[in-house]
Amino acid sequence: MAKIFYQEDCNLSLLEGKTIAVIGYGSQGHAHALNAKESGCNVIIGLYEGSKSWAKAEAQGFEVYTAAEAAKKADIIMILINDEKQAALYKESIEPNLEEGNMLMFAHGFAIHFNQIIAPKNVDVVMIAPKGPGHTVRSQYQEGKGVPCLIAVSQDATGKAHDMGLAYALAIGGARAGVLQTTFREETETDLFGEQAVLCGGVTALMKCGFETLVEAGYEPESAYFECIHEMKLIVDLIFESGFEGMRYSISNTAEYGDYITGPKIITDETKKAMKQVLSDIQQGVFARNWLLENQVGCPNFKATRRREATHQLEEVGTELRKLYSWNDSNKLIDN
Ligand SMILES: NC(=O)C1=CN([C@@H]2O[C@H](COP(=O)(O)OP(=O)(O)OC[C@H]3O[C@@H](n4cnc5c(N)ncnc54)[C@H](O)[C@@H]3O)[C@@H](O)[C@H]2O)C=CC1
Ligand SMILES: CC(=O)[C@](C)(O)C(=O)O
Ligand SMILES: [Mg+2]
Ligand SMILES: [Mg+2]
């Protein structure tokens, strides 16, 4: 059983007198910065000149600098820009401004595990990885709760890396929910696998396939959307609250029977074989290489797929249906 740390294991006072530079102000960046500031930490923001987030971060009360200036001023540098851009940012703006005893931090292990960034031996290298989207890291903190995090230490130059990491996890609210001990390798491989095979790739492919199957059989697209996409949150909420057993307690016996006999026809031994291949590609660095190469040529496949997916019928149907929900403010794209 992995070791889990909670608030009582964390000493926020270790961050007193420390300047934390959050580099990037996107999904995770804005959440970490606002949460840590409200926890009493001294937080500055590092962005690039002309970033659309610069004015927003200033409006939310932060001193904003270029990444290089922020790194120079900081004791703790949390890199929260896109994984695929971190190596270049580090080389250009962070590495020249690191000082002995600084702590370099990440929210995902990609850049360290795949050797995109190799830190000098005289700094700490720590990861605090929230197991949830950045906007949820922020909203849970505002509600007095937290998103569980993972902690890993890749380098402990000061002898205090782990305790400082735990202090940071408390500052962003993660320790309220729990901080699970792991390694950079384990977080990187499990996070990439989970987001590809289950949480983002697998689930959206399943939902889209269900929607298309019903529409191609002649059913109304709106019915297909409500059945295969809208209701997914309602079912997953039950699983979130009380597990598969609790969800199955709440649905009808008819649905539960269908769950048991049809689930294995959809997710088959072939699916498990494919998942094992996905994991192997991640472990061997094949995915990382392909993603970094895709970026080196301007992301043609990534951008073409994003455009194609955005014009799928289910997006059109969903946009119209979501307008019907008076309570739903998520029609707008989240402006992070
Ligand atoms: N999105 C999520 O919910 C989660 C993300 N993570 C990790 O957090 C890190 C950040 O990811 P996201 O917040 O999703 O990124 P994002 O794409 O939402 O935001 C990236 C931010 O970095 C800024 N940026 C880009 N290039 C820059 C540069 N050269 N200099 C300064 N700023 C620059 C962008 O303007 C933007 O503000 C990644 O390592 C990711 O794997 C970890 C857990 C969950
Ligand atoms: C939100 C999260 O945990 C992900 C899917 O790993 C990510 O955004 O990288
Ligand atoms: Mg994740
Ligand atoms: Mg991820």
Short mmCIF file of C-alpha atoms and ligand atoms in Angstrom, two decimals:
data_model
loop_
_atom_site.label_atom_id
_atom_site.label_comp_id
_atom_site.label_asym_id
_atom_site.label_seq_id
_atom_site.Cartn_x
_atom_site.Cartn_y
_atom_site.Cartn_z
CA MET A 1 0.00 0.00 0.00
CA ALA A 2 1.53 3.34 -1.01
CA LYS A 3 2.28 5.86 1.74
CA ILE A 4 -0.27 8.69 1.86
CA PHE A 5 0.41 12.03 3.59
CA TYR A 6 -2.21 14.42 4.94
CA GLN A 7 -2.34 17.99 6.29
CA GLU A 8 -0.84 16.99 9.64
CA ASP A 9 2.21 15.62 7.80
CA CYS A 10 2.84 18.95 6.06
CA ASN A 11 4.56 22.04 7.47
CA LEU A 12 3.42 25.13 5.56
CA SER A 13 5.84 27.30 7.55
CA LEU A 14 8.69 25.82 5.49
CA LEU A 15 7.49 28.11 2.69
CA GLU A 16 7.71 31.24 4.85
CA GLY A 17 10.21 33.69 3.37
CA LYS A 18 10.35 31.67 0.14
CA THR A 19 9.39 33.09 -3.24
CA ILE A 20 7.47 30.64 -5.44
CA ALA A 21 7.56 31.30 -9.18
CA VAL A 22 4.72 29.60 -11.06
CA ILE A 23 5.77 29.45 -14.70
CA GLY A 24 2.63 29.37 -16.84
CA TYR A 25 -0.87 30.50 -15.97
CA GLY A 26 -3.06 27.92 -17.65
CA SER A 27 -5.16 25.10 -16.29
CA GLN A 28 -2.76 24.11 -13.51
CA GLY A 29 -0.77 27.35 -13.29
CA HIS A 30 -3.64 29.64 -12.34
CA ALA A 31 -4.90 27.13 -9.78
CA HIS A 32 -1.55 26.54 -8.07
CA ALA A 33 -0.77 30.26 -7.99
CA LEU A 34 -4.12 31.40 -6.59
CA ASN A 35 -4.37 28.54 -4.08
CA ALA A 36 -0.80 29.02 -2.79
CA LYS A 37 -1.29 32.80 -2.55
CA GLU A 38 -4.47 32.30 -0.55
CA SER A 39 -2.55 29.87 1.66
CA GLY A 40 -0.23 32.76 2.52
CA CYS A 41 2.67 32.02 0.17
CA ASN A 42 4.64 34.63 -1.77
CA VAL A 43 3.86 33.72 -5.38
CA ILE A 44 5.06 35.41 -8.57
CA ILE A 45 4.22 34.42 -12.13
CA GLY A 46 6.54 33.78 -15.05
CA LEU A 47 5.16 34.10 -18.58
CA TYR A 48 6.40 35.08 -22.02
CA GLU A 49 6.11 38.63 -23.34
CA GLY A 50 2.75 39.02 -25.05
CA SER A 51 1.13 36.10 -23.25
CA LYS A 52 -2.64 36.45 -23.13
CA SER A 53 -2.48 35.39 -19.48
CA TRP A 54 -0.17 38.26 -18.44
CA ALA A 55 -2.92 40.84 -17.86
CA LYS A 56 -5.18 38.22 -16.27
CA ALA A 57 -2.53 37.19 -13.74
CA GLU A 58 -1.86 40.86 -12.91
CA ALA A 59 -5.60 41.47 -12.53
CA GLN A 60 -5.71 38.57 -10.08
CA GLY A 61 -3.09 40.25 -7.92
CA PHE A 62 0.21 38.77 -9.05
CA GLU A 63 3.53 40.33 -9.97
CA VAL A 64 4.21 38.95 -13.45
CA TYR A 65 7.67 38.66 -14.98
CA THR A 66 9.24 36.86 -17.88
CA ALA A 67 10.08 33.26 -17.03
CA ALA A 68 13.77 34.15 -16.77
CA GLU A 69 13.17 37.10 -14.42
CA ALA A 70 10.77 35.03 -12.29
CA ALA A 71 13.26 32.15 -12.04
CA LYS A 72 16.00 34.56 -10.96
CA LYS A 73 13.83 35.97 -8.16
CA ALA A 74 12.49 32.63 -6.93
CA ASP A 75 13.54 29.97 -4.45
CA ILE A 76 10.95 27.50 -5.80
CA ILE A 77 10.21 27.30 -9.53
CA MET A 78 7.09 25.32 -10.48
CA ILE A 79 7.05 24.70 -14.24
CA LEU A 80 3.44 24.61 -15.38
CA ILE A 81 3.71 25.17 -19.10
CA ASN A 82 2.90 22.62 -21.78
CA ASP A 83 5.02 19.45 -21.41
CA GLU A 84 6.18 19.65 -25.01
CA LYS A 85 7.60 23.15 -24.49
CA GLN A 86 9.31 22.65 -21.14
CA ALA A 87 12.75 21.60 -22.38
CA ALA A 88 13.20 24.74 -24.49
CA LEU A 89 11.88 27.01 -21.74
CA TYR A 90 14.19 25.40 -19.19
CA LYS A 91 17.29 25.73 -21.35
CA GLU A 92 16.58 29.33 -22.29
CA SER A 93 15.03 30.81 -19.16
CA ILE A 94 15.32 28.59 -16.10
CA GLU A 95 18.71 26.87 -16.15
CA PRO A 96 20.72 30.13 -16.42
CA ASN A 97 18.88 31.52 -13.39
CA LEU A 98 19.00 28.56 -11.01
CA GLU A 99 20.93 28.96 -7.77
CA GLU A 100 22.23 26.35 -5.33
CA GLY A 101 19.44 25.19 -3.02
CA ASN A 102 16.58 26.18 -5.36
CA MET A 103 13.72 23.72 -5.82
CA LEU A 104 12.60 22.88 -9.35
CA MET A 105 9.03 21.56 -9.40
CA PHE A 106 6.71 19.87 -11.86
CA ALA A 107 3.06 18.73 -11.91
CA HIS A 108 3.82 15.86 -14.33
CA GLY A 109 7.01 13.87 -14.73
CA PHE A 110 7.27 13.88 -18.57
CA ALA A 111 10.23 16.30 -18.91
CA ILE A 112 12.32 14.69 -16.17
CA HIS A 113 11.46 11.05 -16.83
CA PHE A 114 12.14 11.32 -20.56
CA ASN A 115 15.36 13.31 -19.95
CA GLN A 116 14.11 16.50 -21.60
CA ILE A 117 15.34 18.42 -18.57
CA ILE A 118 18.46 17.45 -16.58
CA ALA A 119 18.82 19.67 -13.52
CA PRO A 120 22.18 20.62 -11.91
CA LYS A 121 23.08 18.50 -8.89
CA ASN A 122 22.80 21.42 -6.42
CA VAL A 123 19.03 21.89 -6.71
CA ASP A 124 16.06 19.86 -5.52
CA VAL A 125 13.77 18.31 -8.15
CA VAL A 126 10.28 17.55 -6.86
CA MET A 127 6.89 16.75 -8.35
CA ILE A 128 3.50 17.55 -6.88
CA ALA A 129 1.03 16.17 -9.44
CA PRO A 130 -2.68 16.82 -8.89
CA LYS A 131 -4.83 13.87 -9.97
CA GLY A 132 -7.36 16.16 -11.57
CA PRO A 133 -7.87 19.06 -13.98
CA GLY A 134 -6.49 22.45 -12.99
CA HIS A 135 -9.87 24.14 -12.80
CA THR A 136 -10.99 21.47 -10.34
CA VAL A 137 -7.80 22.01 -8.29
CA ARG A 138 -8.96 25.63 -7.99
CA SER A 139 -12.67 25.04 -7.35
CA GLN A 140 -12.07 22.33 -4.76
CA TYR A 141 -9.64 24.63 -2.90
CA GLN A 142 -12.24 27.42 -2.90
CA GLU A 143 -14.74 24.97 -1.38
CA GLY A 144 -12.25 24.16 1.40
CA LYS A 145 -11.45 20.78 -0.14
CA GLY A 146 -8.59 19.51 -2.31
CA VAL A 147 -7.66 17.33 -5.26
CA PRO A 148 -5.46 14.35 -4.27
CA CYS A 149 -1.86 14.71 -5.42
CA LEU A 150 1.17 12.52 -6.02
CA ILE A 151 4.59 13.44 -4.61
CA ALA A 152 7.92 12.33 -6.04
CA VAL A 153 11.49 13.47 -5.42
CA SER A 154 13.97 13.05 -8.25
CA GLN A 155 16.82 14.95 -6.58
CA ASP A 156 17.29 16.01 -2.92
CA ALA A 157 20.26 18.40 -2.84
CA THR A 158 19.11 20.19 0.33
CA GLY A 159 17.94 17.20 2.34
CA LYS A 160 14.57 18.98 2.66
CA ALA A 161 13.08 18.26 -0.78
CA HIS A 162 10.34 15.92 0.42
CA ASP A 163 9.18 18.17 3.29
CA MET A 164 9.22 21.21 1.01
CA GLY A 165 7.17 19.26 -1.53
CA LEU A 166 4.62 18.35 1.11
CA ALA A 167 4.42 22.00 2.20
CA TYR A 168 3.67 22.93 -1.42
CA ALA A 169 1.04 20.19 -1.66
CA LEU A 170 -0.70 21.70 1.38
CA ALA A 171 -0.41 25.21 -0.06
CA ILE A 172 -2.36 24.17 -3.19
CA GLY A 173 -4.91 22.20 -1.15
CA GLY A 174 -3.80 18.72 -2.22
CA ALA A 175 -2.87 17.59 1.31
CA ARG A 176 -6.48 18.18 2.39
CA ALA A 177 -7.37 15.15 0.25
CA GLY A 178 -4.14 13.17 0.44
CA VAL A 179 -0.66 13.10 -1.12
CA LEU A 180 0.42 9.69 -2.38
CA GLN A 181 4.14 8.82 -2.46
CA THR A 182 5.36 7.77 -5.89
CA THR A 183 8.24 8.19 -8.33
CA PHE A 184 8.66 10.31 -11.46
CA ARG A 185 8.59 7.14 -13.55
CA GLU A 186 5.43 5.76 -11.98
CA GLU A 187 3.52 9.08 -12.18
CA THR A 188 4.59 9.69 -15.77
CA GLU A 189 3.74 6.22 -17.05
CA THR A 190 0.43 5.86 -15.18
CA ASP A 191 -0.71 9.41 -16.01
CA LEU A 192 0.04 9.02 -19.73
CA PHE A 193 -1.61 5.59 -19.77
CA GLY A 194 -4.68 6.75 -17.83
CA GLU A 195 -5.32 9.84 -19.93
CA GLN A 196 -4.84 7.95 -23.20
CA ALA A 197 -6.47 4.56 -22.59
CA VAL A 198 -9.20 5.48 -20.11
CA LEU A 199 -9.95 9.05 -19.01
CA CYS A 200 -9.69 11.04 -22.25
CA GLY A 201 -8.92 8.78 -25.22
CA GLY A 202 -10.80 5.66 -24.24
CA VAL A 203 -13.90 7.32 -22.83
CA THR A 204 -14.42 9.80 -25.66
CA ALA A 205 -13.96 7.08 -28.27
CA LEU A 206 -16.54 4.92 -26.46
CA MET A 207 -19.04 7.77 -26.16
CA LYS A 208 -18.57 8.85 -29.78
CA CYS A 209 -18.97 5.27 -31.01
CA GLY A 210 -22.21 4.90 -29.03
CA PHE A 211 -23.55 8.19 -30.39
CA GLU A 212 -22.68 7.23 -34.00
CA THR A 213 -24.20 3.73 -33.61
CA LEU A 214 -27.56 5.17 -32.53
CA VAL A 215 -27.60 7.96 -35.14
CA GLU A 216 -26.60 5.58 -37.96
CA ALA A 217 -29.49 3.34 -36.86
CA GLY A 218 -31.86 6.25 -37.42
CA TYR A 219 -32.43 7.49 -33.88
CA GLU A 220 -32.61 11.25 -33.22
CA PRO A 221 -29.14 12.76 -32.59
CA GLU A 222 -30.53 14.52 -29.52
CA SER A 223 -31.57 11.19 -27.99
CA ALA A 224 -28.21 9.68 -28.85
CA TYR A 225 -26.48 12.67 -27.21
CA PHE A 226 -28.51 12.51 -24.01
CA GLU A 227 -28.02 8.72 -23.76
CA CYS A 228 -24.34 8.37 -24.61
CA ILE A 229 -22.81 11.71 -23.62
CA HIS A 230 -24.93 13.83 -21.31
CA GLU A 231 -25.77 11.01 -18.90
CA MET A 232 -22.15 9.84 -18.62
CA LYS A 233 -21.46 12.50 -15.95
CA LEU A 234 -24.47 11.36 -13.93
CA ILE A 235 -23.29 7.73 -13.95
CA VAL A 236 -19.65 8.66 -13.24
CA ASP A 237 -20.75 10.94 -10.39
CA LEU A 238 -22.33 7.88 -8.73
CA ILE A 239 -19.10 5.89 -9.23
CA PHE A 240 -17.11 8.85 -7.84
CA GLU A 241 -19.32 8.95 -4.75
CA SER A 242 -19.82 5.25 -4.04
CA GLY A 243 -17.92 3.07 -6.45
CA PHE A 244 -19.23 0.64 -9.06
CA GLU A 245 -21.35 -1.06 -6.39
CA GLY A 246 -23.02 2.19 -5.42
CA MET A 247 -23.72 3.11 -9.03
CA ARG A 248 -25.18 -0.33 -9.65
CA TYR A 249 -27.34 0.05 -6.55
CA SER A 250 -28.79 3.26 -7.97
CA ILE A 251 -29.47 2.13 -11.55
CA SER A 252 -32.27 -0.31 -12.47
CA ASN A 253 -31.81 -4.09 -12.33
CA THR A 254 -32.40 -4.07 -16.10
CA ALA A 255 -29.45 -1.69 -16.59
CA GLU A 256 -27.32 -3.64 -14.10
CA TYR A 257 -28.01 -6.92 -15.93
CA GLY A 258 -27.17 -5.23 -19.24
CA ASP A 259 -24.00 -3.84 -17.65
CA TYR A 260 -22.79 -7.34 -16.77
CA ILE A 261 -23.66 -9.15 -20.03
CA THR A 262 -22.81 -6.42 -22.55
CA GLY A 263 -19.80 -4.70 -20.98
CA PRO A 264 -17.46 -7.62 -21.77
CA LYS A 265 -18.70 -7.70 -25.38
CA ILE A 266 -17.63 -4.08 -25.85
CA ILE A 267 -14.42 -4.08 -23.82
CA THR A 268 -12.94 -7.43 -24.79
CA ASP A 269 -9.66 -9.35 -24.41
CA GLU A 270 -8.59 -7.52 -27.55
CA THR A 271 -9.09 -4.24 -25.69
CA LYS A 272 -6.88 -5.41 -22.84
CA LYS A 273 -4.24 -6.46 -25.43
CA ALA A 274 -4.42 -3.00 -27.00
CA MET A 275 -4.11 -1.36 -23.57
CA LYS A 276 -0.99 -3.39 -22.85
CA GLN A 277 0.51 -2.20 -26.13
CA VAL A 278 -0.33 1.42 -25.24
CA LEU A 279 1.43 0.97 -21.89
CA SER A 280 4.44 -0.62 -23.55
CA ASP A 281 4.72 2.28 -26.02
CA ILE A 282 4.68 4.69 -23.07
CA GLN A 283 7.24 2.70 -21.09
CA GLN A 284 9.57 2.37 -24.10
CA GLY A 285 9.38 6.10 -24.83
CA VAL A 286 7.67 5.53 -28.18
CA PHE A 287 4.75 7.82 -27.29
CA ALA A 288 7.09 10.53 -25.92
CA ARG A 289 9.24 10.39 -29.07
CA ASN A 290 6.22 10.61 -31.37
CA TRP A 291 4.71 13.53 -29.40
CA LEU A 292 8.01 15.46 -29.36
CA LEU A 293 8.57 14.80 -33.10
CA GLU A 294 4.99 15.91 -33.84
CA ASN A 295 5.82 19.20 -32.10
CA GLN A 296 9.06 19.61 -34.03
CA VAL A 297 7.08 19.70 -37.30
CA GLY A 298 4.33 22.03 -36.07
CA CYS A 299 1.76 19.46 -34.86
CA PRO A 300 0.07 18.74 -38.24
CA ASN A 301 -1.65 15.54 -37.08
CA PHE A 302 -2.61 17.04 -33.69
CA LYS A 303 -4.13 20.17 -35.28
CA ALA A 304 -5.93 18.30 -38.08
CA THR A 305 -7.46 15.88 -35.58
CA ARG A 306 -8.49 18.74 -33.25
CA ARG A 307 -10.23 20.44 -36.18
CA ARG A 308 -11.96 17.23 -37.31
CA GLU A 309 -13.15 16.34 -33.83
CA ALA A 310 -14.48 19.87 -33.23
CA THR A 311 -16.78 19.55 -36.26
CA HIS A 312 -18.24 16.16 -35.30
CA GLN A 313 -22.05 16.10 -35.23
CA LEU A 314 -22.05 15.34 -31.50
CA GLU A 315 -20.36 18.69 -30.80
CA GLU A 316 -22.97 20.55 -32.82
CA VAL A 317 -25.84 18.71 -31.14
CA GLY A 318 -24.25 19.13 -27.71
CA THR A 319 -23.74 22.88 -28.09
CA GLU A 320 -27.43 23.36 -28.85
CA LEU A 321 -28.64 21.05 -26.09
CA ARG A 322 -26.38 22.60 -23.43
CA LYS A 323 -28.06 25.97 -24.11
CA LEU A 324 -31.22 24.41 -22.69
CA TYR A 325 -29.68 23.97 -19.25
CA SER A 326 -30.30 27.30 -17.52
CA TRP A 327 -27.87 26.29 -14.74
CA ASN A 328 -25.05 25.35 -17.07
CA ASP A 329 -22.31 27.96 -17.36
CA SER A 330 -19.93 25.56 -19.06
CA ASN A 331 -21.16 26.38 -22.55
CA LYS A 332 -18.31 28.79 -22.89
CA LEU A 333 -14.84 27.43 -23.42
CA ILE A 334 -13.01 27.80 -20.13
CA ASP A 335 -10.89 30.98 -20.33
CA ASN A 336 -7.93 30.01 -18.20
N1 LIG B 1 -4.28 20.20 -17.37
C1 LIG B 1 -4.34 19.51 -16.25
O1 LIG B 1 -5.35 19.45 -15.60
C2 LIG B 1 -3.12 18.81 -15.72
C3 LIG B 1 -1.88 19.18 -16.19
N2 LIG B 1 -0.78 18.67 -15.57
C4 LIG B 1 0.54 19.13 -15.98
O2 LIG B 1 0.65 20.53 -15.68
C5 LIG B 1 1.56 21.13 -16.60
C6 LIG B 1 0.87 22.32 -17.25
O3 LIG B 1 -0.19 21.82 -18.00
P1 LIG B 1 -1.51 22.69 -18.23
O4 LIG B 1 -1.81 23.53 -17.02
O5 LIG B 1 -2.55 21.77 -18.74
O6 LIG B 1 -1.02 23.69 -19.39
P2 LIG B 1 -1.89 24.75 -20.21
O7 LIG B 1 -1.71 24.46 -21.65
O8 LIG B 1 -3.27 24.85 -19.62
O9 LIG B 1 -1.15 26.13 -19.85
C7 LIG B 1 0.16 26.35 -20.28
C8 LIG B 1 0.55 27.75 -19.85
O10 LIG B 1 1.92 27.95 -20.14
C9 LIG B 1 2.08 29.19 -20.83
N3 LIG B 1 3.29 29.08 -21.65
C10 LIG B 1 3.47 28.35 -22.78
N4 LIG B 1 4.73 28.49 -23.22
C11 LIG B 1 5.35 29.33 -22.35
C12 LIG B 1 6.66 29.86 -22.25
N5 LIG B 1 7.59 29.57 -23.17
N6 LIG B 1 6.96 30.69 -21.22
C13 LIG B 1 6.03 30.99 -20.29
N7 LIG B 1 4.76 30.53 -20.31
C14 LIG B 1 4.44 29.69 -21.34
C15 LIG B 1 0.80 29.34 -21.62
O11 LIG B 1 0.59 30.69 -21.95
C16 LIG B 1 -0.23 28.84 -20.59
O12 LIG B 1 -0.50 29.90 -19.67
C17 LIG B 1 1.96 20.03 -17.59
O13 LIG B 1 3.15 19.45 -17.15
C18 LIG B 1 0.80 19.03 -17.45
O14 LIG B 1 1.17 17.72 -17.82
C19 LIG B 1 -0.84 17.82 -14.50
C20 LIG B 1 -2.07 17.42 -14.03
C21 LIG B 1 -3.28 17.81 -14.67
C1 LIG B 2 -6.21 16.29 -15.99
C2 LIG B 2 -5.17 15.27 -15.95
O1 LIG B 2 -4.92 14.63 -14.92
C3 LIG B 2 -4.48 14.86 -17.17
C4 LIG B 2 -5.55 14.19 -18.03
O2 LIG B 2 -3.47 13.96 -16.83
C5 LIG B 2 -3.86 15.97 -17.97
O3 LIG B 2 -4.55 16.98 -18.23
O4 LIG B 2 -2.67 15.81 -18.36
MG MG B 3 -3.51 13.27 -14.98
MG MG B 4 -1.65 14.21 -17.78
#
